[in-house]
PDB file of C-alpha atoms in Angstrom:
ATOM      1  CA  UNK A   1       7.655 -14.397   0.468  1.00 65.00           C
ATOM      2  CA  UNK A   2       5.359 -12.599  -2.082  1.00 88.00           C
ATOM      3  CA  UNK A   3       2.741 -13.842  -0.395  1.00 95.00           C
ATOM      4  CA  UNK A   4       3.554 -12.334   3.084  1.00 97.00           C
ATOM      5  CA  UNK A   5       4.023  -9.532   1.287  1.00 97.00           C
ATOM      6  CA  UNK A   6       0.734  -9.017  -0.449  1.00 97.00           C
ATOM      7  CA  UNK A   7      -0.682  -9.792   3.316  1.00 97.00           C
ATOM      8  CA  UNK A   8       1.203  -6.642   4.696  1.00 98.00           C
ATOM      9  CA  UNK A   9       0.342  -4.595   2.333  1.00 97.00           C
ATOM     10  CA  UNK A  10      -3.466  -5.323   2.146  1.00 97.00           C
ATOM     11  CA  UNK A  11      -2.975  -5.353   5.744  1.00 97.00           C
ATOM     12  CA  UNK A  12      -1.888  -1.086   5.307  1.00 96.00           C
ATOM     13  CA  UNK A  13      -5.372  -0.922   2.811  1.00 95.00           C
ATOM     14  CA  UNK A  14      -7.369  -2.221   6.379  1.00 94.00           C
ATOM     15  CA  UNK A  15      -8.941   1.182   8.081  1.00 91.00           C
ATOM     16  CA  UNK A  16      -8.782  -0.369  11.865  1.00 92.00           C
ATOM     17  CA  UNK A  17      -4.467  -0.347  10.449  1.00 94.00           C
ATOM     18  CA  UNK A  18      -4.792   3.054   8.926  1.00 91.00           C
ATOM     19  CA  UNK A  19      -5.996   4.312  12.088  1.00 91.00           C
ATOM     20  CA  UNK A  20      -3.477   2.172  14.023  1.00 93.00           C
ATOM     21  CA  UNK A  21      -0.338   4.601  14.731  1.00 93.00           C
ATOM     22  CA  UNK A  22       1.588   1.451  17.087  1.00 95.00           C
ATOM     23  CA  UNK A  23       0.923  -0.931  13.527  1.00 96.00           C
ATOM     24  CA  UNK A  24       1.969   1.450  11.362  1.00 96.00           C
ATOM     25  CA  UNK A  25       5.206   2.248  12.875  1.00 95.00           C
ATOM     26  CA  UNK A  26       6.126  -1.862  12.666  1.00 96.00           C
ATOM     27  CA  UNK A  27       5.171  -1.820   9.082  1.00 97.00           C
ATOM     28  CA  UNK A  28       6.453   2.025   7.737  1.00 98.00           C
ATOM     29  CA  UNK A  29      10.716   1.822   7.774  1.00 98.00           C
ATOM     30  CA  UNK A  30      11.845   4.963   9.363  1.00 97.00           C
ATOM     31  CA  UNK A  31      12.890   6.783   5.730  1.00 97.00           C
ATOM     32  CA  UNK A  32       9.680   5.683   4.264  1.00 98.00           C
ATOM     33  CA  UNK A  33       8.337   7.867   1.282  1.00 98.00           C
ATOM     34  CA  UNK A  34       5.347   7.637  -0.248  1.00 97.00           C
ATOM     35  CA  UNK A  35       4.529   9.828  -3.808  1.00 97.00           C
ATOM     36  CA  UNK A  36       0.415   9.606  -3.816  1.00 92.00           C
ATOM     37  CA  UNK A  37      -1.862   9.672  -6.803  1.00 90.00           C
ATOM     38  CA  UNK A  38      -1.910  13.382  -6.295  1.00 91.00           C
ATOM     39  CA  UNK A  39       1.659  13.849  -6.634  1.00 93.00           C
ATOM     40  CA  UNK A  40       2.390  14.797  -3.283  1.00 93.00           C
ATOM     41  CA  UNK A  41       5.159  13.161  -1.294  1.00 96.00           C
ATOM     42  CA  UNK A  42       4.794  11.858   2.297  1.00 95.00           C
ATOM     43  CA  UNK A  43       7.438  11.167   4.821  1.00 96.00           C
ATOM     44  CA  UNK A  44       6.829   8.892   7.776  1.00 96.00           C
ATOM     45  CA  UNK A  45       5.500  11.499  10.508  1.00 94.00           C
ATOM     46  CA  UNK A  46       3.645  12.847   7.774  1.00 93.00           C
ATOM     47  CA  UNK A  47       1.640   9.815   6.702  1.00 92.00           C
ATOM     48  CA  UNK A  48       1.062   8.879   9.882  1.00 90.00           C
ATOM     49  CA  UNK A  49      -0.689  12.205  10.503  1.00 88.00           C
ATOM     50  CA  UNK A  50      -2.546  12.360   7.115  1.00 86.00           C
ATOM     51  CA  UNK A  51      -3.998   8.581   8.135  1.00 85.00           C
ATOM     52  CA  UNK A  52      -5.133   9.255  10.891  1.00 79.00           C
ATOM     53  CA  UNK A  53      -7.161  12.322  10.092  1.00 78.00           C
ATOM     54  CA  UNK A  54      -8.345  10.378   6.244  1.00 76.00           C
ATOM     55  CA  UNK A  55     -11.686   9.411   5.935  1.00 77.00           C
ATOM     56  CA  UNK A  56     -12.602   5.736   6.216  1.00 80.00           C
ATOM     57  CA  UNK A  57     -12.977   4.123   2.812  1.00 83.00           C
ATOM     58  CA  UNK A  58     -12.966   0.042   1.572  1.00 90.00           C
ATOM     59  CA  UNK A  59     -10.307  -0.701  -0.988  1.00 94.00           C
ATOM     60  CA  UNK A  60     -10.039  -3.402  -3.487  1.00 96.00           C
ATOM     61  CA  UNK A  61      -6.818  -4.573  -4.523  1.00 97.00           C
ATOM     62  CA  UNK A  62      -5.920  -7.043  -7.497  1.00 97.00           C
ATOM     63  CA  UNK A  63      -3.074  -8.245 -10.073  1.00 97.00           C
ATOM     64  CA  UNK A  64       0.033  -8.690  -7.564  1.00 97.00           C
ATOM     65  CA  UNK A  65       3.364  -9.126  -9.228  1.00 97.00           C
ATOM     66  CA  UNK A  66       6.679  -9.595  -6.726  1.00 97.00           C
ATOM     67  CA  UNK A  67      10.023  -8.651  -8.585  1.00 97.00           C
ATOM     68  CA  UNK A  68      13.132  -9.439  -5.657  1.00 97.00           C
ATOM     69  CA  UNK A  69      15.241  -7.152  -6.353  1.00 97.00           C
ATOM     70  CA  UNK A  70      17.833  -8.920  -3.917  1.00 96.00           C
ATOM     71  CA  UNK A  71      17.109 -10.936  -0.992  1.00 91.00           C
ATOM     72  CA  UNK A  72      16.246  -8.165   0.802  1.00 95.00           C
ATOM     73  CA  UNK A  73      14.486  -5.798  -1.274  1.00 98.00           C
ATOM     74  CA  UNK A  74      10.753  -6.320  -3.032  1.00 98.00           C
ATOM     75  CA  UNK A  75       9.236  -4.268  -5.534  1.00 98.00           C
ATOM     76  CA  UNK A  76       5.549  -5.306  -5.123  1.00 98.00           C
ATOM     77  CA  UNK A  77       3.300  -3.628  -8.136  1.00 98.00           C
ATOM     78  CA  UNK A  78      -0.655  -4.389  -7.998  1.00 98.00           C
ATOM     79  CA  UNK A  79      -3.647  -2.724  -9.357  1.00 98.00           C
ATOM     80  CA  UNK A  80      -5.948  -0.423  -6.460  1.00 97.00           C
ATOM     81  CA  UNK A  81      -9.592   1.110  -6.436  1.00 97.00           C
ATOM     82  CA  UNK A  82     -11.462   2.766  -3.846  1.00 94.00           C
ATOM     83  CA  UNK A  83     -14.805   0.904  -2.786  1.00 94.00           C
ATOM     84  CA  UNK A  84     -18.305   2.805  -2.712  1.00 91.00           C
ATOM     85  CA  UNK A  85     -21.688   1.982  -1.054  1.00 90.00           C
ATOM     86  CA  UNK A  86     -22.969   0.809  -3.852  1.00 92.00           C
ATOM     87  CA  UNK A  87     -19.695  -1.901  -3.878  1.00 90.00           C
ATOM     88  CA  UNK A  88     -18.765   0.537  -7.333  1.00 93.00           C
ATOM     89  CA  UNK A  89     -15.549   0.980  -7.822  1.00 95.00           C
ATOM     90  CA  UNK A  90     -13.761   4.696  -8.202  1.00 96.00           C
ATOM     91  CA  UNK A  91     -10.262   6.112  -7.788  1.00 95.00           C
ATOM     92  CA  UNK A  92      -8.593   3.568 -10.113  1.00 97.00           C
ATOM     93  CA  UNK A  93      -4.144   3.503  -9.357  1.00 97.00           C
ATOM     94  CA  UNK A  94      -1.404   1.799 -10.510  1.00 98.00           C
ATOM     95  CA  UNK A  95       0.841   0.749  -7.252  1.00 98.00           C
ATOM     96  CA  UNK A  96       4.492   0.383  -6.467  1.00 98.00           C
ATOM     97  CA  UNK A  97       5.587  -0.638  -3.359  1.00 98.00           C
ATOM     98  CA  UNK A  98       9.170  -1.588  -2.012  1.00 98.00           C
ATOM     99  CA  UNK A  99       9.628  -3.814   0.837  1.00 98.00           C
ATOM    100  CA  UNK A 100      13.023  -4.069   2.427  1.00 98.00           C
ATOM    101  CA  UNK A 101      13.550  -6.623   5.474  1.00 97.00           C
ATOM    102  CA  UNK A 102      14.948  -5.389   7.829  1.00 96.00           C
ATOM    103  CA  UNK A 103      16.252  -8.278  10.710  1.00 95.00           C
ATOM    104  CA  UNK A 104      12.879 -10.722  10.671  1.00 95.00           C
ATOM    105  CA  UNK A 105      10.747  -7.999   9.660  1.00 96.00           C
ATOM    106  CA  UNK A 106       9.628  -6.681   6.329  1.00 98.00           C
ATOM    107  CA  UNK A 107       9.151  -2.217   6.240  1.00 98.00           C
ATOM    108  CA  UNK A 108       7.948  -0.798   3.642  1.00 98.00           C
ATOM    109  CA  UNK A 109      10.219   1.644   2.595  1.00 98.00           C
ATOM    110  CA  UNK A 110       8.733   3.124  -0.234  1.00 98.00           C
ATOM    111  CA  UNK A 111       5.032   3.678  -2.004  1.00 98.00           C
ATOM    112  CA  UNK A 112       3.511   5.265  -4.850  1.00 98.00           C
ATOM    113  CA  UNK A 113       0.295   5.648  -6.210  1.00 96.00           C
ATOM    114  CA  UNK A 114      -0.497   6.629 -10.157  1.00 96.00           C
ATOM    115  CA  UNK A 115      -3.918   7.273 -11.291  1.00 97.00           C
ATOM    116  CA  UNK A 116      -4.758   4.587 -14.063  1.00 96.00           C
ATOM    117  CA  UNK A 117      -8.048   4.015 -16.455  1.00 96.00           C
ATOM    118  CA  UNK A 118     -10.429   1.819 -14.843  1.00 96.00           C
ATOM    119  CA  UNK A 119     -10.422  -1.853 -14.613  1.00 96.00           C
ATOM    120  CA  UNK A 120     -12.710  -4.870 -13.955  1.00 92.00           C
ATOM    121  CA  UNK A 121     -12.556  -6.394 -10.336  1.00 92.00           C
ATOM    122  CA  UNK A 122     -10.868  -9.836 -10.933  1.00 89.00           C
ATOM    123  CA  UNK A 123     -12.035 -12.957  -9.574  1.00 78.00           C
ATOM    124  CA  UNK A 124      -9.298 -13.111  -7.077  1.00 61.00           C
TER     125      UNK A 124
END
């Protein structure tokens, strides 16, 4: 499970996803919330729009942990940075996702994002 979890949610770091409305909506569950790096807090409708209009960026992701909080409820935690031209690394969060499964499907239900001191890219 944690790794099909770490799939969908480097899946929702992809920019051809970001810019995918019809993938979104399978992955977002319909009371997502997400609290950015920036402190502001995003509802579905609203992170679809912001998405859609965000420039396109790589990220690199690193240092997944899974803690199941029941059988139906993930907290995924893992280590982001934004990707420049030069393959340097910038933007440097802490995330926290929760994924809830809902019938066969895992949503993620909620998402935040905390600005953290910078950090070596790992080998995996």
């Amino acid at each position: 499970m944690p790794e099909l979890l770490v799939r969908l949610e480097k899946e929702l770091h992809d920019p051809a996803v970001r810019k995918n409305p019809a993938r979104l909506n399978q992955l977002l569950h319909d009371s997502f919330l997400e609290v950015g790096r920036s402190g502001e807090i995003y509802n579905k409708a609203r992170i679809l729009d912001s998405l859609e209009a965000e420039p396109t960026h790589s990220v690199w992701s690193q240092d997944y942990e899974a803690q199941t909080i029941n059988e139906g409820l993930v907290l995924l935690t893992y280590r982001t940075a934004h990707v420049g031209p030069e393959q340097e690394l910038s933007r440097f969060s802490r995330r926290s996702s929760l994924w809830e499964k809902i019938g066969n499907d895992w949503k993620l239900r909620y998402h935040q994002g905390t600005p953290t001191n910078a950090f070596q890219k790992s080998a995996t």
